[in-house]
PDB file of C-alpha atoms in Angstrom:
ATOM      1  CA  UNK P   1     -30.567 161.618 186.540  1.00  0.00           C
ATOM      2  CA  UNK P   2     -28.089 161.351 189.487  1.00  0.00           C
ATOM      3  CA  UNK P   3     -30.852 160.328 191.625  1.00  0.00           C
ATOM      4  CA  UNK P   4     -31.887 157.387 189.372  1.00  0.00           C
ATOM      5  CA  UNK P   5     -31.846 153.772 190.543  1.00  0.00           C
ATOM      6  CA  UNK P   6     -29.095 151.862 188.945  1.00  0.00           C
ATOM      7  CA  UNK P   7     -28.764 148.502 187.689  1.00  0.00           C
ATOM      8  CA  UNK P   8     -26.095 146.654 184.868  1.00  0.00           C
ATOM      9  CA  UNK P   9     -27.269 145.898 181.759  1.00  0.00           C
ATOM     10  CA  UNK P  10     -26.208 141.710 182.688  1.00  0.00           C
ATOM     11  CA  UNK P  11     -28.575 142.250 185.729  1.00  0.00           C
ATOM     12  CA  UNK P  12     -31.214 143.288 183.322  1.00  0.00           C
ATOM     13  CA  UNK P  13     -30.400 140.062 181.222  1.00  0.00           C
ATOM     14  CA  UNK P  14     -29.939 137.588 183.793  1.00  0.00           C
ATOM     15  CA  UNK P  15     -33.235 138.872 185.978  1.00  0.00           C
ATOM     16  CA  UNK P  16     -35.716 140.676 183.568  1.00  0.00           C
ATOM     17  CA  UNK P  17     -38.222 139.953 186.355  1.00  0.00           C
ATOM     18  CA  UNK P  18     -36.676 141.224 189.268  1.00  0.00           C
ATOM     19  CA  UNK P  19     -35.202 144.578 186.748  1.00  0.00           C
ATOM     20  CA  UNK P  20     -38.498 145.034 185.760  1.00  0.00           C
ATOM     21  CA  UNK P  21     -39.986 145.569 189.504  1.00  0.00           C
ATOM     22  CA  UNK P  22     -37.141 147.733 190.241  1.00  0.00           C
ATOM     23  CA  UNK P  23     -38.641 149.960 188.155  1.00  0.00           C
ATOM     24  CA  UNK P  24     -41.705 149.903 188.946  1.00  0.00           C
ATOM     25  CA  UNK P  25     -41.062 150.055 192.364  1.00  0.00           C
ATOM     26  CA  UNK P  26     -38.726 153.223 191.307  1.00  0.00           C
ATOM     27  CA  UNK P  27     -39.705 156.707 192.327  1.00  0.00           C
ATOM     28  CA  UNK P  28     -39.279 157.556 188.710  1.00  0.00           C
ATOM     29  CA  UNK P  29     -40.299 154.484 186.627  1.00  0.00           C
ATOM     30  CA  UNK P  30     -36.932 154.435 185.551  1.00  0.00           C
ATOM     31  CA  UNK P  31     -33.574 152.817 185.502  1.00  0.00           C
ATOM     32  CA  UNK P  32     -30.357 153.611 184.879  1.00  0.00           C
ATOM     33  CA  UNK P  33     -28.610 150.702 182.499  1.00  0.00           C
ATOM     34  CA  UNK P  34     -25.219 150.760 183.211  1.00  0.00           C
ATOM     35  CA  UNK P  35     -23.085 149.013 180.489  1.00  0.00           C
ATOM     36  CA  UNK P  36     -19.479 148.396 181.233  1.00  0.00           C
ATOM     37  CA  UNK P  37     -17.124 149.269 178.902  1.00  0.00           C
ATOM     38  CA  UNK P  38     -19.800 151.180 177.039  1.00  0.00           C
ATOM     39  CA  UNK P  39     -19.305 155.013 176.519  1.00  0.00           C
ATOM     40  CA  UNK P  40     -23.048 155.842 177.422  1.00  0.00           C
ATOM     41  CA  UNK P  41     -25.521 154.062 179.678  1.00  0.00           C
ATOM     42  CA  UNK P  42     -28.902 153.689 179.083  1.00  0.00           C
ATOM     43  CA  UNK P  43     -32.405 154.613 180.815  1.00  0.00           C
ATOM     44  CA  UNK P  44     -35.193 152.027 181.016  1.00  0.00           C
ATOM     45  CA  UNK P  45     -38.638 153.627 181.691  1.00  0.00           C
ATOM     46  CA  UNK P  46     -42.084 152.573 181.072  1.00  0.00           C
ATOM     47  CA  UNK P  47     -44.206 153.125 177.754  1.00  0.00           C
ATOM     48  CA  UNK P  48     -46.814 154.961 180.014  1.00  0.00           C
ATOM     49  CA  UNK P  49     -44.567 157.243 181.598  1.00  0.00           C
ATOM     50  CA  UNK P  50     -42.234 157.935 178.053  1.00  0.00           C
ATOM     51  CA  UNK P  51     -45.974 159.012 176.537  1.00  0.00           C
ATOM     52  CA  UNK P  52     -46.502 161.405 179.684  1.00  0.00           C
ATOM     53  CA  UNK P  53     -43.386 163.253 179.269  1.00  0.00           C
ATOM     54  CA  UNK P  54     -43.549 163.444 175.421  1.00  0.00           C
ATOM     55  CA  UNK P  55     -47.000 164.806 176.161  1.00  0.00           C
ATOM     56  CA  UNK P  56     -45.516 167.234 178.901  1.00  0.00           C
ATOM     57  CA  UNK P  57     -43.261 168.466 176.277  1.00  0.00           C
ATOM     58  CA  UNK P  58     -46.077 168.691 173.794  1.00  0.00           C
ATOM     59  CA  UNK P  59     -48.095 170.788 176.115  1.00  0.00           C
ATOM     60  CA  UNK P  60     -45.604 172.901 176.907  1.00  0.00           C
ATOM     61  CA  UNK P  61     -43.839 173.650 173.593  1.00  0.00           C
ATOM     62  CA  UNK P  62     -47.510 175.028 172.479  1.00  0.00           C
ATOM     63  CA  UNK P  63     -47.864 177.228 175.146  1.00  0.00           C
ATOM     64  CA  UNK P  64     -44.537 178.763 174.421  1.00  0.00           C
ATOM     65  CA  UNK P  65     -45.895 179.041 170.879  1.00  0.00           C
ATOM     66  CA  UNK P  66     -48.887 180.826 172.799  1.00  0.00           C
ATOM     67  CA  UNK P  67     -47.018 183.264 174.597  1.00  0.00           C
ATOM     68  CA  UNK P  68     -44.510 183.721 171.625  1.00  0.00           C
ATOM     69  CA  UNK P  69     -47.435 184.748 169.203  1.00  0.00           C
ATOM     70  CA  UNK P  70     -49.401 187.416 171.691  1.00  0.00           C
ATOM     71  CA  UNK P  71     -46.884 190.104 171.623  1.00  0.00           C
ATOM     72  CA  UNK P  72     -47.653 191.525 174.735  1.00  0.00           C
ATOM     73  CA  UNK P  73     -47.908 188.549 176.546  1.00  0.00           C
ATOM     74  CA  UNK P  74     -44.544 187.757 175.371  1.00  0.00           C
ATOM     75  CA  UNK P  75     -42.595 190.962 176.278  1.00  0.00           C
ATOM     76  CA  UNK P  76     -44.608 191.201 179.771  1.00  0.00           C
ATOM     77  CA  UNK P  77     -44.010 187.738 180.908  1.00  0.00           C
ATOM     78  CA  UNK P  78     -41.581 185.273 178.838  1.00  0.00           C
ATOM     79  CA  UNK P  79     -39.090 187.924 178.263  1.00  0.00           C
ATOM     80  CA  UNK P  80     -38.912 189.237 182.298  1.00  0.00           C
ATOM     81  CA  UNK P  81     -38.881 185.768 182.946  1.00  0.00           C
ATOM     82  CA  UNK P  82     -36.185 184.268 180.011  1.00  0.00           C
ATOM     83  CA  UNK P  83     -33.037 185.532 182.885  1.00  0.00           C
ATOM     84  CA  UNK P  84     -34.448 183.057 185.497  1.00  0.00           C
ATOM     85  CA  UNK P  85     -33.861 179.924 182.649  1.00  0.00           C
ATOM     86  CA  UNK P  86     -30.869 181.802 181.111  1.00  0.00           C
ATOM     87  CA  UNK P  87     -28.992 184.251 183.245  1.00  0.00           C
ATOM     88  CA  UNK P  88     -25.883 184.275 180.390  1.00  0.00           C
ATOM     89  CA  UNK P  89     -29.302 185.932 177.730  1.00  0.00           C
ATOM     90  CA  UNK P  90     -28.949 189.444 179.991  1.00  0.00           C
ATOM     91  CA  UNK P  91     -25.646 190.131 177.790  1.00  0.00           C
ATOM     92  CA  UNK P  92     -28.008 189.896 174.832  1.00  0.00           C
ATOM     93  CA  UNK P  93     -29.444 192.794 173.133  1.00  0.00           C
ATOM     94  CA  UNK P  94     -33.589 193.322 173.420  1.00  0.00           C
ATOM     95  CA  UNK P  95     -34.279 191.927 169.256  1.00  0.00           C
ATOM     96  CA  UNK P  96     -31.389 189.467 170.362  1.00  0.00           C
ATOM     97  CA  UNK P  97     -33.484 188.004 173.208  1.00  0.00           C
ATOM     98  CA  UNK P  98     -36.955 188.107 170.977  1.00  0.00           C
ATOM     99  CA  UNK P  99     -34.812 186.388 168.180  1.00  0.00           C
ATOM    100  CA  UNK P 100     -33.537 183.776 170.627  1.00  0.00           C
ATOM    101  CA  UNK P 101     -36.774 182.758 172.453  1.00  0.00           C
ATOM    102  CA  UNK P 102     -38.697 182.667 168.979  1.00  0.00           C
ATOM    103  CA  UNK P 103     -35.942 180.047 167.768  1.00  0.00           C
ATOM    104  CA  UNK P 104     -36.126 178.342 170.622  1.00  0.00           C
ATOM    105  CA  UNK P 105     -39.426 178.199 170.439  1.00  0.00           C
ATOM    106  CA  UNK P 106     -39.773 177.256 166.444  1.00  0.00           C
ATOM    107  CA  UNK P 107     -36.677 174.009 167.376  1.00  0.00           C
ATOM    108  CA  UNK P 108     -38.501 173.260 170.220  1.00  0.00           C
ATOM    109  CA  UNK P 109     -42.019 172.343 168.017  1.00  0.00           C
ATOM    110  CA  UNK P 110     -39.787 171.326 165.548  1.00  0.00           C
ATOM    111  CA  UNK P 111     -38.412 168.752 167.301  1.00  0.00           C
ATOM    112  CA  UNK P 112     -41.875 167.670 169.117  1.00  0.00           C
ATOM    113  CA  UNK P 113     -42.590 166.984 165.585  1.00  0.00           C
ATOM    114  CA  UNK P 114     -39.939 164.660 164.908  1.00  0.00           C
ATOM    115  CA  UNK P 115     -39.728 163.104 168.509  1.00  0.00           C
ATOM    116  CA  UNK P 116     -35.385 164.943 168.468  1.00  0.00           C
ATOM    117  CA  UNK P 117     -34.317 167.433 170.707  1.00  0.00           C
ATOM    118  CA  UNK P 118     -30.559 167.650 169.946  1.00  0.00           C
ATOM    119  CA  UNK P 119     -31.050 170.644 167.665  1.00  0.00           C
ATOM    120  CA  UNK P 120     -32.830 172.522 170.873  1.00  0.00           C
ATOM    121  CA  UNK P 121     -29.755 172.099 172.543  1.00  0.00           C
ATOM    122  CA  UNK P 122     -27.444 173.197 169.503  1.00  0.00           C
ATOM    123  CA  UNK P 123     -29.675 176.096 169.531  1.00  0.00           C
ATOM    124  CA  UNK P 124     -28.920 177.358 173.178  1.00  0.00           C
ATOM    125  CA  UNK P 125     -25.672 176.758 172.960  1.00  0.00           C
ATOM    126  CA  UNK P 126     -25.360 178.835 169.360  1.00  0.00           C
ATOM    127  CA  UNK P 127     -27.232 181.520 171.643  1.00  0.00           C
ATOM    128  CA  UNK P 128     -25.152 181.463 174.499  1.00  0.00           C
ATOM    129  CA  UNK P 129     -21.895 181.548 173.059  1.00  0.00           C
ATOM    130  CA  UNK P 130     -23.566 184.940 170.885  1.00  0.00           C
ATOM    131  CA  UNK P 131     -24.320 186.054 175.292  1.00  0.00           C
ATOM    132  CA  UNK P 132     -20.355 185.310 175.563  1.00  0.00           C
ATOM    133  CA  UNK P 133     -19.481 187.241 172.641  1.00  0.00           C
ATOM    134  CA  UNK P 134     -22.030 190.530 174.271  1.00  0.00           C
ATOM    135  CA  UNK P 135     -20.139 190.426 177.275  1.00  0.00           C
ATOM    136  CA  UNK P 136     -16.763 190.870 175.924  1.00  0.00           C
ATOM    137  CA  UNK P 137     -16.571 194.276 175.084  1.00  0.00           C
ATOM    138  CA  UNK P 138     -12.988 194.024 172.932  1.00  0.00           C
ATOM    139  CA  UNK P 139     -13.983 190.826 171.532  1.00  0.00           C
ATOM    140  CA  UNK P 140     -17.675 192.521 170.369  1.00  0.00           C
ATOM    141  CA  UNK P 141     -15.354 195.482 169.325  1.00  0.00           C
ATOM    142  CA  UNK P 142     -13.065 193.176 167.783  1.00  0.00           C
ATOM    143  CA  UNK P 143     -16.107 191.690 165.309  1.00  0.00           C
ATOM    144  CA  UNK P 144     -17.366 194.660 164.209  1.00  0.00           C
ATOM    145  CA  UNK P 145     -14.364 196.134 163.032  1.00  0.00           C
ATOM    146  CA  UNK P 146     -13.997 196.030 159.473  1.00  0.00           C
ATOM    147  CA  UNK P 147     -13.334 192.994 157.990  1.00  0.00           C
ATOM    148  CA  UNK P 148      -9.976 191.502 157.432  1.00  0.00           C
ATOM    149  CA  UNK P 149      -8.440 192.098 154.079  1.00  0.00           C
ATOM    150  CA  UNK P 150      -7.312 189.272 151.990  1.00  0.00           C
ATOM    151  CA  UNK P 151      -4.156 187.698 153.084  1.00  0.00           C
ATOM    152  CA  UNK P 152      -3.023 186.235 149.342  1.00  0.00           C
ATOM    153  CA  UNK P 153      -2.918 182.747 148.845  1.00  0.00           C
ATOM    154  CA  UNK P 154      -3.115 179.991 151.444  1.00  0.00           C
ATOM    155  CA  UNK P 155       0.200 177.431 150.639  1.00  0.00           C
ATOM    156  CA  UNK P 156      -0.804 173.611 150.439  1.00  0.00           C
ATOM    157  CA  UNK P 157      -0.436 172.106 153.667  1.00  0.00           C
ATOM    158  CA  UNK P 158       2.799 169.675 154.036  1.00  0.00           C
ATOM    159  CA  UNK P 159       2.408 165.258 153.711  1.00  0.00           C
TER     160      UNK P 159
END
């Protein structure tokens, strides 16, 4: 979104006419609304182009599904391919990388459904820090040593 025309959120207010040509004049129907004193900006785009890309994503959330459910498919092609999207998913074991793309996949209709993606992103990031974890070999060591004994009673913290 670097690339993205912007404009203030006033300008948008004070000139809806001339705002809205900007963006259709913009390369990518959209606009960047930048509110001062605001801790996030905002994107104008068009109805038509928001209903292409939630399409888009559509589309290609059910051929993941597609690949995901033809086994072979799915270890010949999304699997060689998943270190291209992810290089940190080569620390992850073989079921780990099945297990990962098949949640992915499962958030990623999910959230189609519901018209959210947040919880795709929570569920990369879950995955990745599990890569992290992989490529430590103490750390990985470290967890799957037995578990920690109980330490006795935890003293009330201090007002």
């Amino acid at each position: 979104m670097a690339d993205m025309q912007e404009v203030t959120f006033t300008e948008l207010i004070q000139r809806p006419v001339d705002t809205v040509a900007k963006l259709k004049q913009s390369p990518r129907q959209a606009l960047r609304l930048h509110r001062r004193g605001v801790e996030e900006d905002l994107v104008l785009v068009g109805a038509t182009r928001a209903a292409q890309e939630e399409q888009i994503v559509g589309v290609a959330v059910r051929l993941l599904r597609a690949v995901m459910n033809d086994p072979a498919t799915r270890s010949h092609y999304l699997l060689d391919l998943l270190p291209a999207v992810f290089a940190w998913v080569r620390f992850l074991p073989g079921s780990d990388r099945i297990a990962f793309t098949q949640e992915l996949v499962d958030v990623m209709e999910a959230g189609v459904e519901i018209d959210n993606y947040a919880a795709v992103l929570a569920v990369i990031e879950q995955w990745r820090h599990s890569a992290e974890v992989y490529a430590d070999p103490e750390l990985l060591q470290s967890l799957r040593g037995a578990a920690l004994t109980d330490a006795g009673p935890v003293p009330a913290p201090m007002a």
